[in-house]
């Protein structure tokens, strides 16, 4: 993929807490790229899951499902564009989710 993730956010979160809260209560991640503008159909992939994404020019954003943030660890993030004959992917960055999962009684 000719685009490379230059910046993204948030870069850190706590287990079970929303990130970059949106007016409707959803969590979201934003990405700024360098290089070629993003092609139509480019999506954000986080922790192995294709997210509901918007991309244009040199930026993208995506809704983050709460269950992705429910466990600690490094969550890999990259951009992906699927073509009929190939899949292009950007470099990988990581969102660090810290803390312990809540105890269930």
PDB file of C-alpha atoms in Angstrom:
ATOM      1  CA  UNK A   1       0.000   0.000   0.000  1.00  0.00           C
ATOM      2  CA  UNK A   2       1.503   3.349  -0.963  1.00  0.00           C
ATOM      3  CA  UNK A   3       0.043   5.034   2.151  1.00  0.00           C
ATOM      4  CA  UNK A   4       1.780   4.715   5.524  1.00  0.00           C
ATOM      5  CA  UNK A   5       0.255   5.393   8.954  1.00  0.00           C
ATOM      6  CA  UNK A   6       2.098   8.446  10.287  1.00  0.00           C
ATOM      7  CA  UNK A   7      -0.058   9.252  13.345  1.00  0.00           C
ATOM      8  CA  UNK A   8      -3.061   7.714  15.051  1.00  0.00           C
ATOM      9  CA  UNK A   9      -5.023   8.073  18.210  1.00  0.00           C
ATOM     10  CA  UNK A  10      -5.713   7.333  20.813  1.00  0.00           C
ATOM     11  CA  UNK A  11      -2.552   5.315  21.373  1.00  0.00           C
ATOM     12  CA  UNK A  12      -3.496   3.975  24.813  1.00  0.00           C
ATOM     13  CA  UNK A  13      -6.653   3.002  26.694  1.00  0.00           C
ATOM     14  CA  UNK A  14      -7.775   1.168  29.801  1.00  0.00           C
ATOM     15  CA  UNK A  15      -9.675  -2.125  29.711  1.00  0.00           C
ATOM     16  CA  UNK A  16     -13.401  -1.560  29.227  1.00  0.00           C
ATOM     17  CA  UNK A  17     -13.164   2.216  28.814  1.00  0.00           C
ATOM     18  CA  UNK A  18     -14.315   3.935  25.616  1.00  0.00           C
ATOM     19  CA  UNK A  19     -11.711   5.631  23.433  1.00  0.00           C
ATOM     20  CA  UNK A  20     -12.243   8.924  21.648  1.00  0.00           C
ATOM     21  CA  UNK A  21     -15.963   8.878  22.607  1.00  0.00           C
ATOM     22  CA  UNK A  22     -18.345   9.971  19.866  1.00  0.00           C
ATOM     23  CA  UNK A  23     -21.655  11.831  20.390  1.00  0.00           C
ATOM     24  CA  UNK A  24     -23.594   8.552  20.010  1.00  0.00           C
ATOM     25  CA  UNK A  25     -21.421   6.833  22.657  1.00  0.00           C
ATOM     26  CA  UNK A  26     -19.324   4.759  20.236  1.00  0.00           C
ATOM     27  CA  UNK A  27     -15.544   4.554  20.509  1.00  0.00           C
ATOM     28  CA  UNK A  28     -13.453   5.598  17.520  1.00  0.00           C
ATOM     29  CA  UNK A  29      -9.876   5.662  16.298  1.00  0.00           C
ATOM     30  CA  UNK A  30      -8.398   8.202  13.868  1.00  0.00           C
ATOM     31  CA  UNK A  31      -5.492   7.741  11.476  1.00  0.00           C
ATOM     32  CA  UNK A  32      -3.360  10.235   9.560  1.00  0.00           C
ATOM     33  CA  UNK A  33      -1.301   8.890   6.656  1.00  0.00           C
ATOM     34  CA  UNK A  34       1.619  10.020   4.547  1.00  0.00           C
ATOM     35  CA  UNK A  35       2.209   9.069   0.938  1.00  0.00           C
ATOM     36  CA  UNK A  36      -0.491   8.551  -1.654  1.00  0.00           C
ATOM     37  CA  UNK A  37      -4.112   9.413  -0.798  1.00  0.00           C
ATOM     38  CA  UNK A  38      -6.173   6.472   0.441  1.00  0.00           C
ATOM     39  CA  UNK A  39      -8.082   4.562  -2.241  1.00  0.00           C
ATOM     40  CA  UNK A  40     -11.861   4.185  -2.055  1.00  0.00           C
ATOM     41  CA  UNK A  41     -12.740   1.133  -0.006  1.00  0.00           C
ATOM     42  CA  UNK A  42      -9.769   1.380   2.352  1.00  0.00           C
ATOM     43  CA  UNK A  43     -10.749   0.118   5.808  1.00  0.00           C
ATOM     44  CA  UNK A  44      -9.171   0.137   9.254  1.00  0.00           C
ATOM     45  CA  UNK A  45      -8.341  -3.301  10.660  1.00  0.00           C
ATOM     46  CA  UNK A  46      -7.894  -3.554  14.430  1.00  0.00           C
ATOM     47  CA  UNK A  47      -6.989  -6.691  16.351  1.00  0.00           C
ATOM     48  CA  UNK A  48      -7.771  -8.752  13.237  1.00  0.00           C
ATOM     49  CA  UNK A  49     -11.233  -7.258  12.628  1.00  0.00           C
ATOM     50  CA  UNK A  50     -12.288  -5.000   9.741  1.00  0.00           C
ATOM     51  CA  UNK A  51     -13.960  -1.965  11.323  1.00  0.00           C
ATOM     52  CA  UNK A  52     -16.744   0.265  10.033  1.00  0.00           C
ATOM     53  CA  UNK A  53     -14.484   2.907   8.474  1.00  0.00           C
ATOM     54  CA  UNK A  54     -14.426   6.222   6.658  1.00  0.00           C
ATOM     55  CA  UNK A  55     -11.398   7.206   4.615  1.00  0.00           C
ATOM     56  CA  UNK A  56     -10.564  10.150   2.385  1.00  0.00           C
ATOM     57  CA  UNK A  57      -7.371  11.837   1.277  1.00  0.00           C
ATOM     58  CA  UNK A  58      -4.727  11.171   3.898  1.00  0.00           C
ATOM     59  CA  UNK A  59      -6.981  10.256   6.788  1.00  0.00           C
ATOM     60  CA  UNK A  60      -9.275   7.565   8.097  1.00  0.00           C
ATOM     61  CA  UNK A  61     -11.461   6.947  11.115  1.00  0.00           C
ATOM     62  CA  UNK A  62     -13.295   3.892  12.361  1.00  0.00           C
ATOM     63  CA  UNK A  63     -15.800   2.769  14.968  1.00  0.00           C
ATOM     64  CA  UNK A  64     -14.163   0.480  17.550  1.00  0.00           C
ATOM     65  CA  UNK A  65     -16.316  -2.335  18.903  1.00  0.00           C
ATOM     66  CA  UNK A  66     -16.393  -2.391  22.747  1.00  0.00           C
ATOM     67  CA  UNK A  67     -15.339  -6.050  22.941  1.00  0.00           C
ATOM     68  CA  UNK A  68     -12.009  -5.188  21.286  1.00  0.00           C
ATOM     69  CA  UNK A  69     -11.288  -2.951  24.285  1.00  0.00           C
ATOM     70  CA  UNK A  70     -12.509  -5.517  26.846  1.00  0.00           C
ATOM     71  CA  UNK A  71      -9.152  -7.277  27.224  1.00  0.00           C
ATOM     72  CA  UNK A  72      -5.636  -5.946  27.833  1.00  0.00           C
ATOM     73  CA  UNK A  73      -2.818  -6.077  25.325  1.00  0.00           C
ATOM     74  CA  UNK A  74      -1.420  -4.537  22.180  1.00  0.00           C
ATOM     75  CA  UNK A  75      -4.111  -4.208  19.519  1.00  0.00           C
ATOM     76  CA  UNK A  76      -2.544  -4.088  16.039  1.00  0.00           C
ATOM     77  CA  UNK A  77      -4.011  -1.495  13.665  1.00  0.00           C
ATOM     78  CA  UNK A  78      -3.426  -1.216   9.924  1.00  0.00           C
ATOM     79  CA  UNK A  79      -5.172  -0.025   6.775  1.00  0.00           C
ATOM     80  CA  UNK A  80      -6.329  -2.538   4.197  1.00  0.00           C
ATOM     81  CA  UNK A  81      -7.637  -2.295   0.643  1.00  0.00           C
ATOM     82  CA  UNK A  82      -8.890  -5.440  -1.105  1.00  0.00           C
ATOM     83  CA  UNK A  83      -8.756  -5.727  -4.870  1.00  0.00           C
ATOM     84  CA  UNK A  84      -9.903  -8.637  -7.061  1.00  0.00           C
ATOM     85  CA  UNK A  85      -6.320  -9.843  -7.487  1.00  0.00           C
ATOM     86  CA  UNK A  86      -4.564  -8.675  -4.315  1.00  0.00           C
ATOM     87  CA  UNK A  87      -4.797  -7.204  -0.822  1.00  0.00           C
ATOM     88  CA  UNK A  88      -2.740  -4.136   0.087  1.00  0.00           C
ATOM     89  CA  UNK A  89      -1.882  -3.328   3.706  1.00  0.00           C
ATOM     90  CA  UNK A  90      -0.164  -0.411   5.388  1.00  0.00           C
ATOM     91  CA  UNK A  91       2.402  -0.535   8.150  1.00  0.00           C
ATOM     92  CA  UNK A  92       1.168  -1.731  11.548  1.00  0.00           C
ATOM     93  CA  UNK A  93       0.802   0.448  14.661  1.00  0.00           C
ATOM     94  CA  UNK A  94      -0.463  -0.600  18.095  1.00  0.00           C
ATOM     95  CA  UNK A  95      -3.088   0.628  20.556  1.00  0.00           C
ATOM     96  CA  UNK A  96      -2.068  -0.423  24.066  1.00  0.00           C
ATOM     97  CA  UNK A  97      -5.024  -1.480  26.248  1.00  0.00           C
ATOM     98  CA  UNK A  98      -3.850  -1.604  29.860  1.00  0.00           C
ATOM     99  CA  UNK A  99      -5.395  -2.979  33.029  1.00  0.00           C
ATOM    100  CA  UNK A 100      -7.187  -6.110  34.090  1.00  0.00           C
ATOM    101  CA  UNK A 101     -10.570  -7.279  32.816  1.00  0.00           C
ATOM    102  CA  UNK A 102     -13.387  -6.650  35.318  1.00  0.00           C
ATOM    103  CA  UNK A 103     -14.078  -9.508  37.752  1.00  0.00           C
ATOM    104  CA  UNK A 104     -17.365 -11.348  37.217  1.00  0.00           C
ATOM    105  CA  UNK A 105     -19.119 -12.443  40.404  1.00  0.00           C
TER     106      UNK A 105
END
